[in-house]
């Protein structure tokens, strides 16, 4: 029997496992390349690639990092799994398994720590949101992310609208010359179903009014509380997504290890 068919004294490489693992990973490889490309394009548009020191200039979180990191990890894993399966390269297959196992372990550890240190996580979330409130006007991607979060969860600020005092454009100090003084971003505004065009000035001067009057025009609940409520309401869906991701990772590791065993068995019989 020729070596091409990888059959010698009963040992052979499973074509089903090999090409399933190849197809499984080529999708992630292409998706990773797409995410990485989008992230690098966004940085090029901002001028970050021509001045790398500007990465640290933003006081808050740059959403482009998500595309860069996630895309980079998916690209590396997809490449290792795809080429490793196609070429029956045990080094790449082992790298794929170990890397995927490490990610799974980190996810599991993060989940346990988040459950054990819930209060600490909540404090860090408050700190994270407030830092991004301060940097709201510094980066258009960050601005869009905050606007999306406030609109989606019907909230305003970390604990409430007054958190926008942290931003130099929205704070209520008398020396603030901004027209947005004592206001909030339009994403805090209660939407009027009859309006087809977004009124970006709907939050102007709204924090000069009393608490009851504010409720007519803007969301008065903080995003931390609304996010916690959303998690509780969608706990089954969120848990299902994480379990599904974990099962995919375990499945990928098992396929890679099975292929490594097959390749080793064939080589042992040569």
mmCIF file of C-alpha atoms in Angstrom:
data_model
loop_
_atom_site.group_PDB
_atom_site.id
_atom_site.type_symbol
_atom_site.label_atom_id
_atom_site.label_comp_id
_atom_site.label_asym_id
_atom_site.label_seq_id
_atom_site.Cartn_x
_atom_site.Cartn_y
_atom_site.Cartn_z
ATOM 1 C CA UNK A 1 0.000 0.000 0.000
ATOM 2 C CA UNK A 2 1.446 3.416 -0.947
ATOM 3 C CA UNK A 3 2.381 6.019 1.611
ATOM 4 C CA UNK A 4 -0.021 8.471 -0.029
ATOM 5 C CA UNK A 5 -2.986 6.717 1.525
ATOM 6 C CA UNK A 6 -1.279 6.604 4.928
ATOM 7 C CA UNK A 7 -2.060 2.945 5.389
ATOM 8 C CA UNK A 8 0.548 0.573 6.703
ATOM 9 C CA UNK A 9 -0.052 -2.478 8.906
ATOM 10 C CA UNK A 10 -3.552 -1.270 9.829
ATOM 11 C CA UNK A 11 -2.568 2.274 10.895
ATOM 12 C CA UNK A 12 -4.060 5.166 8.931
ATOM 13 C CA UNK A 13 -4.945 8.836 9.232
ATOM 14 C CA UNK A 14 -8.695 9.464 9.359
ATOM 15 C CA UNK A 15 -9.644 11.551 6.326
ATOM 16 C CA UNK A 16 -12.867 12.618 8.047
ATOM 17 C CA UNK A 17 -11.018 14.038 11.062
ATOM 18 C CA UNK A 18 -8.314 15.598 8.890
ATOM 19 C CA UNK A 19 -10.565 17.465 6.473
ATOM 20 C CA UNK A 20 -13.195 18.336 9.070
ATOM 21 C CA UNK A 21 -10.485 19.964 11.201
ATOM 22 C CA UNK A 22 -9.133 21.688 8.081
ATOM 23 C CA UNK A 23 -12.560 23.065 7.091
ATOM 24 C CA UNK A 24 -13.363 24.003 10.695
ATOM 25 C CA UNK A 25 -10.181 26.065 10.991
ATOM 26 C CA UNK A 26 -10.099 27.674 7.568
ATOM 27 C CA UNK A 27 -13.330 29.494 8.479
ATOM 28 C CA UNK A 28 -11.729 30.872 11.655
ATOM 29 C CA UNK A 29 -8.548 31.693 9.775
ATOM 30 C CA UNK A 30 -10.460 33.782 7.227
ATOM 31 C CA UNK A 31 -12.598 35.430 9.926
ATOM 32 C CA UNK A 32 -9.465 36.233 11.922
ATOM 33 C CA UNK A 33 -7.840 37.770 8.841
ATOM 34 C CA UNK A 34 -10.992 39.859 8.259
ATOM 35 C CA UNK A 35 -11.107 41.127 11.867
ATOM 36 C CA UNK A 36 -7.390 41.868 11.812
ATOM 37 C CA UNK A 37 -7.768 43.717 8.508
ATOM 38 C CA UNK A 38 -10.662 45.807 9.853
ATOM 39 C CA UNK A 39 -8.683 46.688 12.975
ATOM 40 C CA UNK A 40 -5.576 47.718 11.039
ATOM 41 C CA UNK A 41 -7.701 49.708 8.573
ATOM 42 C CA UNK A 42 -9.392 51.538 11.468
ATOM 43 C CA UNK A 43 -6.010 52.373 12.977
ATOM 44 C CA UNK A 44 -4.745 53.544 9.585
ATOM 45 C CA UNK A 45 -7.767 55.871 9.296
ATOM 46 C CA UNK A 46 -6.970 57.308 12.738
ATOM 47 C CA UNK A 47 -3.294 57.714 11.861
ATOM 48 C CA UNK A 48 -2.220 55.273 14.580
ATOM 49 C CA UNK A 49 -0.071 53.193 12.215
ATOM 50 C CA UNK A 50 1.970 56.280 11.269
ATOM 51 C CA UNK A 51 2.354 57.271 14.943
ATOM 52 C CA UNK A 52 2.278 54.219 17.214
ATOM 53 C CA UNK A 53 2.711 56.351 20.339
ATOM 54 C CA UNK A 54 -0.869 57.592 19.832
ATOM 55 C CA UNK A 55 -2.119 54.163 20.969
ATOM 56 C CA UNK A 56 -1.585 55.273 24.568
ATOM 57 C CA UNK A 57 -2.982 58.783 24.056
ATOM 58 C CA UNK A 58 -6.611 57.742 24.462
ATOM 59 C CA UNK A 59 -7.762 57.987 28.082
ATOM 60 C CA UNK A 60 -10.443 55.338 27.618
ATOM 61 C CA UNK A 61 -10.812 52.063 25.794
ATOM 62 C CA UNK A 62 -10.230 51.907 22.047
ATOM 63 C CA UNK A 63 -12.751 49.395 20.576
ATOM 64 C CA UNK A 64 -10.329 48.710 17.710
ATOM 65 C CA UNK A 65 -8.282 46.690 20.200
ATOM 66 C CA UNK A 66 -11.080 44.096 20.183
ATOM 67 C CA UNK A 67 -10.708 43.564 16.444
ATOM 68 C CA UNK A 68 -6.900 43.473 16.661
ATOM 69 C CA UNK A 69 -6.676 41.028 19.575
ATOM 70 C CA UNK A 70 -9.582 38.754 18.631
ATOM 71 C CA UNK A 71 -8.587 38.807 14.964
ATOM 72 C CA UNK A 72 -4.943 38.081 15.803
ATOM 73 C CA UNK A 73 -5.798 35.117 18.051
ATOM 74 C CA UNK A 74 -8.266 33.675 15.530
ATOM 75 C CA UNK A 75 -5.753 34.116 12.692
ATOM 76 C CA UNK A 76 -2.950 32.347 14.581
ATOM 77 C CA UNK A 77 -5.183 29.505 15.776
ATOM 78 C CA UNK A 78 -6.844 29.111 12.388
ATOM 79 C CA UNK A 79 -3.478 29.028 10.627
ATOM 80 C CA UNK A 80 -2.025 26.423 12.999
ATOM 81 C CA UNK A 81 -5.099 24.194 12.862
ATOM 82 C CA UNK A 82 -5.650 24.562 9.114
ATOM 83 C CA UNK A 83 -2.068 23.991 7.954
ATOM 84 C CA UNK A 84 -1.435 21.446 10.704
ATOM 85 C CA UNK A 85 -4.381 19.326 9.569
ATOM 86 C CA UNK A 86 -3.661 19.679 5.847
ATOM 87 C CA UNK A 87 0.057 18.884 6.142
ATOM 88 C CA UNK A 88 -0.386 16.465 9.054
ATOM 89 C CA UNK A 89 2.150 18.544 10.958
ATOM 90 C CA UNK A 90 2.168 17.338 14.573
ATOM 91 C CA UNK A 91 4.015 20.454 15.822
ATOM 92 C CA UNK A 92 1.308 22.825 14.506
ATOM 93 C CA UNK A 93 -1.463 20.505 15.711
ATOM 94 C CA UNK A 94 0.036 20.379 19.202
ATOM 95 C CA UNK A 95 0.487 24.161 19.185
ATOM 96 C CA UNK A 96 -3.182 24.491 18.171
ATOM 97 C CA UNK A 97 -4.297 22.163 20.993
ATOM 98 C CA UNK A 98 -2.159 23.797 23.681
ATOM 99 C CA UNK A 99 -3.094 27.350 22.629
ATOM 100 C CA UNK A 100 -6.802 26.464 22.508
ATOM 101 C CA UNK A 101 -6.530 24.665 25.852
ATOM 102 C CA UNK A 102 -4.815 27.694 27.392
ATOM 103 C CA UNK A 103 -7.599 29.990 26.167
ATOM 104 C CA UNK A 104 -10.211 27.582 27.583
ATOM 105 C CA UNK A 105 -8.385 27.514 30.933
ATOM 106 C CA UNK A 106 -8.185 31.326 31.049
ATOM 107 C CA UNK A 107 -11.905 31.615 30.234
ATOM 108 C CA UNK A 108 -12.765 29.107 32.962
ATOM 109 C CA UNK A 109 -10.541 30.900 35.486
ATOM 110 C CA UNK A 110 -12.023 34.281 34.565
ATOM 111 C CA UNK A 111 -15.551 32.891 34.994
ATOM 112 C CA UNK A 112 -14.770 31.464 38.447
ATOM 113 C CA UNK A 113 -13.022 34.653 39.596
ATOM 114 C CA UNK A 114 -15.894 36.797 38.292
ATOM 115 C CA UNK A 115 -18.345 34.711 40.354
ATOM 116 C CA UNK A 116 -16.189 34.748 43.504
ATOM 117 C CA UNK A 117 -15.187 38.426 43.314
ATOM 118 C CA UNK A 118 -18.461 39.887 42.068
ATOM 119 C CA UNK A 119 -18.168 43.095 44.079
ATOM 120 C CA UNK A 120 -14.602 43.709 42.881
ATOM 121 C CA UNK A 121 -15.687 43.119 39.276
ATOM 122 C CA UNK A 122 -18.535 45.597 39.766
ATOM 123 C CA UNK A 123 -16.108 48.220 41.093
ATOM 124 C CA UNK A 124 -13.791 47.652 38.135
ATOM 125 C CA UNK A 125 -16.729 47.988 35.743
ATOM 126 C CA UNK A 126 -17.653 51.318 37.370
ATOM 127 C CA UNK A 127 -14.046 52.488 37.034
ATOM 128 C CA UNK A 128 -13.912 51.317 33.400
ATOM 129 C CA UNK A 129 -17.139 53.087 32.405
ATOM 130 C CA UNK A 130 -16.182 56.329 34.172
ATOM 131 C CA UNK A 131 -12.794 56.367 32.430
ATOM 132 C CA UNK A 132 -14.546 56.006 29.105
ATOM 133 C CA UNK A 133 -17.022 58.743 30.006
ATOM 134 C CA UNK A 134 -14.040 61.054 30.508
ATOM 135 C CA UNK A 135 -12.645 60.130 27.070
ATOM 136 C CA UNK A 136 -16.013 60.219 25.261
ATOM 137 C CA UNK A 137 -15.026 62.911 22.751
ATOM 138 C CA UNK A 138 -11.452 61.676 22.276
ATOM 139 C CA UNK A 139 -12.178 58.820 19.867
ATOM 140 C CA UNK A 140 -15.089 58.315 17.470
ATOM 141 C CA UNK A 141 -15.096 54.517 17.918
ATOM 142 C CA UNK A 142 -15.282 54.858 21.698
ATOM 143 C CA UNK A 143 -18.030 57.435 21.307
ATOM 144 C CA UNK A 144 -20.070 55.092 19.103
ATOM 145 C CA UNK A 145 -19.564 52.226 21.571
ATOM 146 C CA UNK A 146 -20.811 54.289 24.519
ATOM 147 C CA UNK A 147 -23.771 55.584 22.520
ATOM 148 C CA UNK A 148 -24.692 52.033 21.490
ATOM 149 C CA UNK A 149 -24.458 50.772 25.107
ATOM 150 C CA UNK A 150 -26.585 53.629 26.497
ATOM 151 C CA UNK A 151 -29.216 53.228 23.804
ATOM 152 C CA UNK A 152 -29.317 49.418 24.024
ATOM 153 C CA UNK A 153 -29.559 49.224 27.826
ATOM 154 C CA UNK A 154 -31.596 52.440 28.207
ATOM 155 C CA UNK A 155 -29.096 53.919 30.637
ATOM 156 C CA UNK A 156 -26.922 56.977 31.183
ATOM 157 C CA UNK A 157 -23.484 56.984 32.795
ATOM 158 C CA UNK A 158 -22.159 54.310 35.161
ATOM 159 C CA UNK A 159 -24.578 55.086 38.036
ATOM 160 C CA UNK A 160 -26.647 57.862 36.506
ATOM 161 C CA UNK A 161 -26.624 61.031 34.365
ATOM 162 C CA UNK A 162 -24.492 62.982 36.865
ATOM 163 C CA UNK A 163 -21.517 60.775 35.975
ATOM 164 C CA UNK A 164 -21.203 62.956 32.874
ATOM 165 C CA UNK A 165 -19.749 65.640 35.136
ATOM 166 C CA UNK A 166 -16.516 63.696 34.687
ATOM 167 C CA UNK A 167 -16.357 64.801 31.062
ATOM 168 C CA UNK A 168 -14.909 68.245 30.354
ATOM 169 C CA UNK A 169 -17.584 69.015 27.750
ATOM 170 C CA UNK A 170 -20.601 68.007 29.883
ATOM 171 C CA UNK A 171 -19.579 69.038 33.418
ATOM 172 C CA UNK A 172 -21.540 71.734 35.205
ATOM 173 C CA UNK A 173 -18.679 73.973 36.337
ATOM 174 C CA UNK A 174 -19.255 77.664 35.702
ATOM 175 C CA UNK A 175 -15.969 77.923 33.785
ATOM 176 C CA UNK A 176 -17.092 75.340 31.230
ATOM 177 C CA UNK A 177 -17.690 77.240 27.936
ATOM 178 C CA UNK A 178 -19.133 74.198 26.118
ATOM 179 C CA UNK A 179 -22.706 74.349 24.807
ATOM 180 C CA UNK A 180 -23.071 70.821 26.181
ATOM 181 C CA UNK A 181 -22.512 72.070 29.748
ATOM 182 C CA UNK A 182 -24.835 70.310 32.231
ATOM 183 C CA UNK A 183 -26.084 68.086 29.460
ATOM 184 C CA UNK A 184 -25.734 64.448 28.406
ATOM 185 C CA UNK A 185 -25.086 62.735 25.044
ATOM 186 C CA UNK A 186 -28.084 62.187 22.784
ATOM 187 C CA UNK A 187 -27.865 58.435 23.474
ATOM 188 C CA UNK A 188 -29.158 59.126 27.012
ATOM 189 C CA UNK A 189 -32.376 60.603 25.658
ATOM 190 C CA UNK A 190 -35.709 58.772 25.796
ATOM 191 C CA UNK A 191 -36.583 58.188 22.160
ATOM 192 C CA UNK A 192 -39.769 59.571 20.682
ATOM 193 C CA UNK A 193 -41.225 56.879 18.353
ATOM 194 C CA UNK A 194 -42.680 59.635 16.164
ATOM 195 C CA UNK A 195 -39.232 61.090 15.394
ATOM 196 C CA UNK A 196 -37.535 59.756 12.269
ATOM 197 C CA UNK A 197 -34.399 61.881 12.659
ATOM 198 C CA UNK A 198 -32.249 61.684 15.799
ATOM 199 C CA UNK A 199 -32.163 64.922 17.757
ATOM 200 C CA UNK A 200 -28.499 65.128 18.784
ATOM 201 C CA UNK A 201 -29.216 68.187 20.964
ATOM 202 C CA UNK A 202 -31.924 66.531 23.070
ATOM 203 C CA UNK A 203 -29.629 66.261 26.101
ATOM 204 C CA UNK A 204 -28.638 69.939 26.281
ATOM 205 C CA UNK A 205 -29.098 71.532 29.763
ATOM 206 C CA UNK A 206 -31.152 68.558 30.942
ATOM 207 C CA UNK A 207 -29.180 68.131 34.183
ATOM 208 C CA UNK A 208 -30.156 71.640 35.257
ATOM 209 C CA UNK A 209 -33.637 70.220 35.861
ATOM 210 C CA UNK A 210 -34.860 68.281 38.894
ATOM 211 C CA UNK A 211 -34.774 64.481 39.131
ATOM 212 C CA UNK A 212 -38.467 64.022 38.281
ATOM 213 C CA UNK A 213 -38.322 66.381 35.316
ATOM 214 C CA UNK A 214 -35.241 64.602 33.923
ATOM 215 C CA UNK A 215 -37.103 61.307 33.705
ATOM 216 C CA UNK A 216 -39.350 62.754 30.998
ATOM 217 C CA UNK A 217 -36.408 63.368 28.687
ATOM 218 C CA UNK A 218 -33.473 61.066 29.557
ATOM 219 C CA UNK A 219 -32.719 57.662 31.052
ATOM 220 C CA UNK A 220 -31.860 58.107 34.731
ATOM 221 C CA UNK A 221 -30.626 54.595 35.508
ATOM 222 C CA UNK A 222 -26.914 53.796 35.391
ATOM 223 C CA UNK A 223 -25.448 51.366 32.864
ATOM 224 C CA UNK A 224 -23.867 49.124 35.544
ATOM 225 C CA UNK A 225 -27.249 48.365 37.099
ATOM 226 C CA UNK A 226 -28.955 47.973 33.730
ATOM 227 C CA UNK A 227 -26.208 45.628 32.537
ATOM 228 C CA UNK A 228 -26.624 43.469 35.668
ATOM 229 C CA UNK A 229 -30.384 43.362 35.092
ATOM 230 C CA UNK A 230 -29.854 42.398 31.443
ATOM 231 C CA UNK A 231 -27.532 39.565 32.493
ATOM 232 C CA UNK A 232 -30.124 38.243 34.951
ATOM 233 C CA UNK A 233 -32.913 38.447 32.372
ATOM 234 C CA UNK A 234 -30.813 36.711 29.714
ATOM 235 C CA UNK A 235 -28.852 34.347 31.953
ATOM 236 C CA UNK A 236 -29.855 31.189 30.058
ATOM 237 C CA UNK A 237 -28.906 32.667 26.669
ATOM 238 C CA UNK A 238 -25.580 34.055 27.941
ATOM 239 C CA UNK A 239 -24.736 30.769 29.706
ATOM 240 C CA UNK A 240 -25.715 28.832 26.558
ATOM 241 C CA UNK A 241 -23.365 30.933 24.415
ATOM 242 C CA UNK A 242 -20.430 30.385 26.793
ATOM 243 C CA UNK A 243 -21.139 26.653 27.063
ATOM 244 C CA UNK A 244 -21.366 26.450 23.259
ATOM 245 C CA UNK A 245 -18.010 28.206 22.855
ATOM 246 C CA UNK A 246 -16.445 25.912 25.468
ATOM 247 C CA UNK A 247 -17.781 22.797 23.713
ATOM 248 C CA UNK A 248 -16.404 24.017 20.372
ATOM 249 C CA UNK A 249 -12.998 24.519 21.965
ATOM 250 C CA UNK A 250 -13.026 21.058 23.578
ATOM 251 C CA UNK A 251 -14.189 19.526 20.290
ATOM 252 C CA UNK A 252 -11.355 21.248 18.415
ATOM 253 C CA UNK A 253 -8.782 20.030 20.945
ATOM 254 C CA UNK A 254 -10.101 16.452 20.716
ATOM 255 C CA UNK A 255 -9.991 16.486 16.903
ATOM 256 C CA UNK A 256 -6.422 17.821 16.876
ATOM 257 C CA UNK A 257 -5.246 15.262 19.449
ATOM 258 C CA UNK A 258 -6.957 12.451 17.550
ATOM 259 C CA UNK A 259 -5.194 13.511 14.348
ATOM 260 C CA UNK A 260 -1.836 13.713 16.157
ATOM 261 C CA UNK A 261 -2.349 10.166 17.458
ATOM 262 C CA UNK A 262 -3.180 8.905 13.954
ATOM 263 C CA UNK A 263 -0.094 10.552 12.443
ATOM 264 C CA UNK A 264 2.144 9.140 15.186
ATOM 265 C CA UNK A 265 0.665 5.654 14.684
ATOM 266 C CA UNK A 266 1.361 5.790 10.952
ATOM 267 C CA UNK A 267 4.923 7.035 11.465
ATOM 268 C CA UNK A 268 5.565 4.320 14.054
ATOM 269 C CA UNK A 269 4.732 1.663 11.478
ATOM 270 C CA UNK A 270 6.934 3.032 8.711
#
